Amino acid sequence: MNNGLIAARYATALLGFANQSNSTVQVYAEAKGIVQSYFQFPELRVALDNPVLALSEKRKTILLAAGGGVSKSFERFIDVLLENKREIHLLAVALKYIDLYRKENNIHSGKLVTATAVESGVEKRLLAMMQSATGGTVEIEKVINPSILGGFQLEVDFVRWDASLHGQLQRIKNEYIEKNKTML
């Protein structure tokens, strides 16, 4: 069966169950915890793929990766996932749940890259600007990257604004190269 289809079905079921038990916000945080754990600890995938590891150990590992004290909805979901031997799809299910939750709640994800730390006032103005442009809530991941030299790069839902010094220099360089090509 298609992995994407499996993830979509389980994520949709989890969202429905979390809606019924009024725990969508907590399950959203737990799904984000799972995704973060997968990227921080590549051994997690190896452990869950291990057929020798007991289901009880896999359950403990998943609950710990989700942040410890998880909601009853998420705990029951993990039990169903393990009963059906679908733990290999946990990352895809968590990512799909995050996507479904964001669509249902009009949440947009973004990334703000700056050369140095940003003052909270500037960050709040950028966030307000993005929220008014998208008409929804924006979750911003902040990244400090000194290689952009100054300014910022902002990406929200695959739309990117590059107001960095590095980006400006790159555009000037490309224009210069293009002008010199025509002269030859």
mmCIF file of C-alpha atoms in Angstrom:
data_model
loop_
_atom_site.group_PDB
_atom_site.id
_atom_site.type_symbol
_atom_site.label_atom_id
_atom_site.label_comp_id
_atom_site.label_asym_id
_atom_site.label_seq_id
_atom_site.Cartn_x
_atom_site.Cartn_y
_atom_site.Cartn_z
ATOM 1 C CA MET A 1 0.000 0.000 0.000
ATOM 2 C CA ASN A 2 1.134 3.560 -0.703
ATOM 3 C CA ASN A 3 3.039 5.069 2.257
ATOM 4 C CA GLY A 4 1.459 8.487 1.680
ATOM 5 C CA LEU A 5 -2.006 6.978 1.726
ATOM 6 C CA ILE A 6 -1.292 5.153 4.975
ATOM 7 C CA ALA A 7 0.023 8.338 6.586
ATOM 8 C CA ALA A 8 -2.950 10.366 5.361
ATOM 9 C CA ARG A 9 -5.472 7.851 6.688
ATOM 10 C CA TYR A 10 -3.860 7.550 10.109
ATOM 11 C CA ALA A 11 -3.331 11.307 10.411
ATOM 12 C CA THR A 12 -6.943 12.015 9.436
ATOM 13 C CA ALA A 13 -8.162 9.477 11.975
ATOM 14 C CA LEU A 14 -5.913 10.992 14.658
ATOM 15 C CA LEU A 15 -7.204 14.495 13.895
ATOM 16 C CA GLY A 16 -10.805 13.302 14.096
ATOM 17 C CA PHE A 17 -10.172 11.498 17.366
ATOM 18 C CA ALA A 18 -8.308 14.496 18.813
ATOM 19 C CA ASN A 19 -11.187 16.789 17.761
ATOM 20 C CA GLN A 20 -13.679 14.546 19.561
ATOM 21 C CA SER A 21 -11.599 14.566 22.737
ATOM 22 C CA ASN A 22 -10.727 18.300 22.496
ATOM 23 C CA SER A 23 -6.997 17.565 22.494
ATOM 24 C CA THR A 24 -5.965 18.776 19.030
ATOM 25 C CA VAL A 25 -3.610 21.438 20.372
ATOM 26 C CA GLN A 26 -1.772 18.998 22.629
ATOM 27 C CA VAL A 27 -1.603 16.315 19.918
ATOM 28 C CA TYR A 28 -0.240 18.987 17.540
ATOM 29 C CA ALA A 29 2.561 19.746 20.012
ATOM 30 C CA GLU A 30 3.233 16.022 20.447
ATOM 31 C CA ALA A 31 3.383 15.461 16.676
ATOM 32 C CA LYS A 32 5.859 18.320 16.381
ATOM 33 C CA GLY A 33 7.869 16.689 19.181
ATOM 34 C CA ILE A 34 7.965 13.418 17.237
ATOM 35 C CA VAL A 35 9.185 15.184 14.088
ATOM 36 C CA GLN A 36 11.845 17.077 16.027
ATOM 37 C CA SER A 37 13.009 13.848 17.696
ATOM 38 C CA TYR A 38 13.327 12.098 14.339
ATOM 39 C CA PHE A 39 15.592 14.844 13.045
ATOM 40 C CA GLN A 40 17.623 15.172 16.256
ATOM 41 C CA PHE A 41 18.046 11.442 16.848
ATOM 42 C CA PRO A 42 18.391 9.362 13.661
ATOM 43 C CA GLU A 43 18.657 6.298 15.911
ATOM 44 C CA LEU A 44 14.922 6.625 16.582
ATOM 45 C CA ARG A 45 14.084 5.367 13.093
ATOM 46 C CA VAL A 46 16.539 2.479 13.501
ATOM 47 C CA ALA A 47 14.996 1.514 16.849
ATOM 48 C CA LEU A 48 11.425 1.587 15.527
ATOM 49 C CA ASP A 49 12.417 -0.414 12.427
ATOM 50 C CA ASN A 50 14.036 -3.102 14.591
ATOM 51 C CA PRO A 51 11.796 -6.216 14.537
ATOM 52 C CA VAL A 52 13.530 -7.638 17.627
ATOM 53 C CA LEU A 53 12.603 -4.685 19.854
ATOM 54 C CA ALA A 54 9.474 -5.457 21.889
ATOM 55 C CA LEU A 55 6.337 -3.411 21.235
ATOM 56 C CA SER A 56 6.350 -2.198 24.838
ATOM 57 C CA GLU A 57 9.853 -0.783 24.320
ATOM 58 C CA LYS A 58 8.842 0.819 21.045
ATOM 59 C CA ARG A 59 5.845 2.358 22.817
ATOM 60 C CA LYS A 60 8.036 3.808 25.571
ATOM 61 C CA THR A 61 10.482 5.146 22.976
ATOM 62 C CA ILE A 62 7.743 6.835 20.946
ATOM 63 C CA LEU A 63 6.085 8.382 23.998
ATOM 64 C CA LEU A 64 9.443 9.685 25.182
ATOM 65 C CA ALA A 65 10.191 11.092 21.707
ATOM 66 C CA ALA A 66 6.835 12.906 21.774
ATOM 67 C CA GLY A 67 7.799 14.726 24.936
ATOM 68 C CA GLY A 68 6.955 12.420 27.809
ATOM 69 C CA GLY A 69 3.570 13.075 29.409
ATOM 70 C CA VAL A 70 1.424 12.792 26.301
ATOM 71 C CA SER A 71 -2.337 13.108 25.928
ATOM 72 C CA LYS A 72 -4.591 10.062 26.156
ATOM 73 C CA SER A 73 -5.555 10.628 22.506
ATOM 74 C CA PHE A 74 -1.962 10.426 21.355
ATOM 75 C CA GLU A 75 -1.220 7.488 23.621
ATOM 76 C CA ARG A 76 -4.190 5.547 22.229
ATOM 77 C CA PHE A 77 -3.114 6.448 18.702
ATOM 78 C CA ILE A 78 0.379 5.042 19.340
ATOM 79 C CA ASP A 79 -1.210 1.836 20.635
ATOM 80 C CA VAL A 80 -3.271 1.487 17.443
ATOM 81 C CA LEU A 81 -0.218 2.222 15.297
ATOM 82 C CA LEU A 82 1.787 -0.473 17.102
ATOM 83 C CA GLU A 83 -1.083 -3.004 17.051
ATOM 84 C CA ASN A 84 -1.288 -2.630 13.269
ATOM 85 C CA LYS A 85 2.511 -2.786 12.896
ATOM 86 C CA ARG A 86 2.627 0.667 11.276
ATOM 87 C CA GLU A 87 5.290 2.232 13.500
ATOM 88 C CA ILE A 88 7.539 2.579 10.456
ATOM 89 C CA HIS A 89 5.095 5.249 9.210
ATOM 90 C CA LEU A 90 5.181 7.322 12.416
ATOM 91 C CA LEU A 91 7.182 10.225 10.959
ATOM 92 C CA ALA A 92 4.982 10.468 7.859
ATOM 93 C CA VAL A 93 1.826 10.318 9.992
ATOM 94 C CA ALA A 94 3.124 13.028 12.343
ATOM 95 C CA LEU A 95 4.046 15.286 9.407
ATOM 96 C CA LYS A 96 0.643 14.747 7.796
ATOM 97 C CA TYR A 97 -1.152 15.455 11.095
ATOM 98 C CA ILE A 98 0.778 18.724 11.415
ATOM 99 C CA ASP A 99 -0.217 19.622 7.865
ATOM 100 C CA LEU A 100 -3.905 18.794 8.454
ATOM 101 C CA TYR A 101 -3.976 20.671 11.763
ATOM 102 C CA ARG A 102 -2.393 23.742 10.183
ATOM 103 C CA LYS A 103 -4.896 23.720 7.313
ATOM 104 C CA GLU A 104 -7.828 23.303 9.699
ATOM 105 C CA ASN A 105 -6.623 26.174 11.907
ATOM 106 C CA ASN A 106 -5.245 28.475 9.159
ATOM 107 C CA ILE A 107 -1.687 28.273 10.486
ATOM 108 C CA HIS A 108 1.173 29.079 8.136
ATOM 109 C CA SER A 109 4.743 28.020 8.794
ATOM 110 C CA GLY A 110 7.670 30.307 8.180
ATOM 111 C CA LYS A 111 11.362 30.728 8.654
ATOM 112 C CA LEU A 112 13.202 33.944 9.495
ATOM 113 C CA VAL A 113 16.931 33.933 8.766
ATOM 114 C CA THR A 114 19.046 36.804 10.092
ATOM 115 C CA ALA A 115 22.758 37.447 10.497
ATOM 116 C CA THR A 116 22.340 38.285 14.197
ATOM 117 C CA ALA A 117 19.609 37.959 16.798
ATOM 118 C CA VAL A 118 16.538 40.089 16.053
ATOM 119 C CA GLU A 119 15.016 42.518 18.530
ATOM 120 C CA SER A 120 11.587 41.411 19.728
ATOM 121 C CA GLY A 121 9.935 44.580 18.372
ATOM 122 C CA VAL A 122 11.217 43.923 14.852
ATOM 123 C CA GLU A 123 10.209 40.294 15.079
ATOM 124 C CA LYS A 124 6.691 41.253 16.212
ATOM 125 C CA ARG A 125 6.297 43.711 13.315
ATOM 126 C CA LEU A 126 7.423 41.078 10.789
ATOM 127 C CA LEU A 127 5.083 38.531 12.330
ATOM 128 C CA ALA A 128 2.149 40.979 12.255
ATOM 129 C CA MET A 129 2.924 41.817 8.617
ATOM 130 C CA MET A 130 2.965 38.124 7.690
ATOM 131 C CA GLN A 131 -0.234 37.395 9.580
ATOM 132 C CA SER A 132 -2.071 40.207 7.832
ATOM 133 C CA ALA A 133 -0.719 39.055 4.439
ATOM 134 C CA THR A 134 -1.735 35.423 4.991
ATOM 135 C CA GLY A 135 -4.960 36.082 6.876
ATOM 136 C CA GLY A 136 -4.011 33.498 9.484
ATOM 137 C CA THR A 137 -1.565 32.673 12.219
ATOM 138 C CA VAL A 138 2.113 32.358 11.314
ATOM 139 C CA GLU A 139 4.559 30.136 13.186
ATOM 140 C CA ILE A 140 8.100 31.411 12.637
ATOM 141 C CA GLU A 141 11.276 29.383 13.066
ATOM 142 C CA LYS A 142 14.174 31.742 13.781
ATOM 143 C CA VAL A 143 17.626 30.911 12.380
ATOM 144 C CA ILE A 144 20.819 32.904 12.793
ATOM 145 C CA ASN A 145 23.109 32.606 9.767
ATOM 146 C CA PRO A 146 26.026 35.075 9.703
ATOM 147 C CA SER A 147 26.744 34.241 6.044
ATOM 148 C CA ILE A 148 23.817 36.432 4.899
ATOM 149 C CA LEU A 149 25.904 39.388 6.192
ATOM 150 C CA GLY A 150 22.908 41.557 7.132
ATOM 151 C CA GLY A 151 19.207 42.059 6.559
ATOM 152 C CA PHE A 152 16.932 39.032 6.578
ATOM 153 C CA GLN A 153 15.429 36.212 4.568
ATOM 154 C CA LEU A 154 11.817 35.348 5.291
ATOM 155 C CA GLU A 155 9.999 32.321 3.940
ATOM 156 C CA VAL A 156 6.312 31.661 4.556
ATOM 157 C CA ASP A 157 4.501 28.801 2.842
ATOM 158 C CA PHE A 158 7.146 28.468 0.131
ATOM 159 C CA VAL A 159 7.140 32.204 -0.688
ATOM 160 C CA ARG A 160 10.542 33.727 -0.020
ATOM 161 C CA TRP A 161 11.583 37.336 0.513
ATOM 162 C CA ASP A 162 15.309 37.941 0.396
ATOM 163 C CA ALA A 163 16.255 41.292 1.895
ATOM 164 C CA SER A 164 19.721 40.106 2.891
ATOM 165 C CA LEU A 165 22.953 41.830 2.030
ATOM 166 C CA HIS A 166 24.250 38.558 0.579
ATOM 167 C CA GLY A 167 21.201 38.337 -1.689
ATOM 168 C CA GLN A 168 21.638 41.917 -2.880
ATOM 169 C CA LEU A 169 25.310 41.336 -3.657
ATOM 170 C CA GLN A 170 24.437 38.153 -5.536
ATOM 171 C CA ARG A 171 21.865 40.013 -7.664
ATOM 172 C CA ILE A 172 24.411 42.749 -8.470
ATOM 173 C CA LYS A 173 26.969 40.111 -9.437
ATOM 174 C CA ASN A 174 24.467 38.340 -11.711
ATOM 175 C CA GLU A 175 23.517 41.639 -13.396
ATOM 176 C CA TYR A 176 27.175 42.442 -13.949
ATOM 177 C CA ILE A 177 27.807 39.020 -15.504
ATOM 178 C CA GLU A 178 24.780 39.387 -17.798
ATOM 179 C CA LYS A 179 25.858 42.847 -18.964
ATOM 180 C CA ASN A 180 29.377 41.616 -19.680
ATOM 181 C CA LYS A 181 28.055 38.673 -21.724
ATOM 182 C CA THR A 182 26.295 41.045 -24.088
ATOM 183 C CA MET A 183 29.433 43.124 -24.577
ATOM 184 C CA LEU A 184 31.441 40.158 -25.857
#
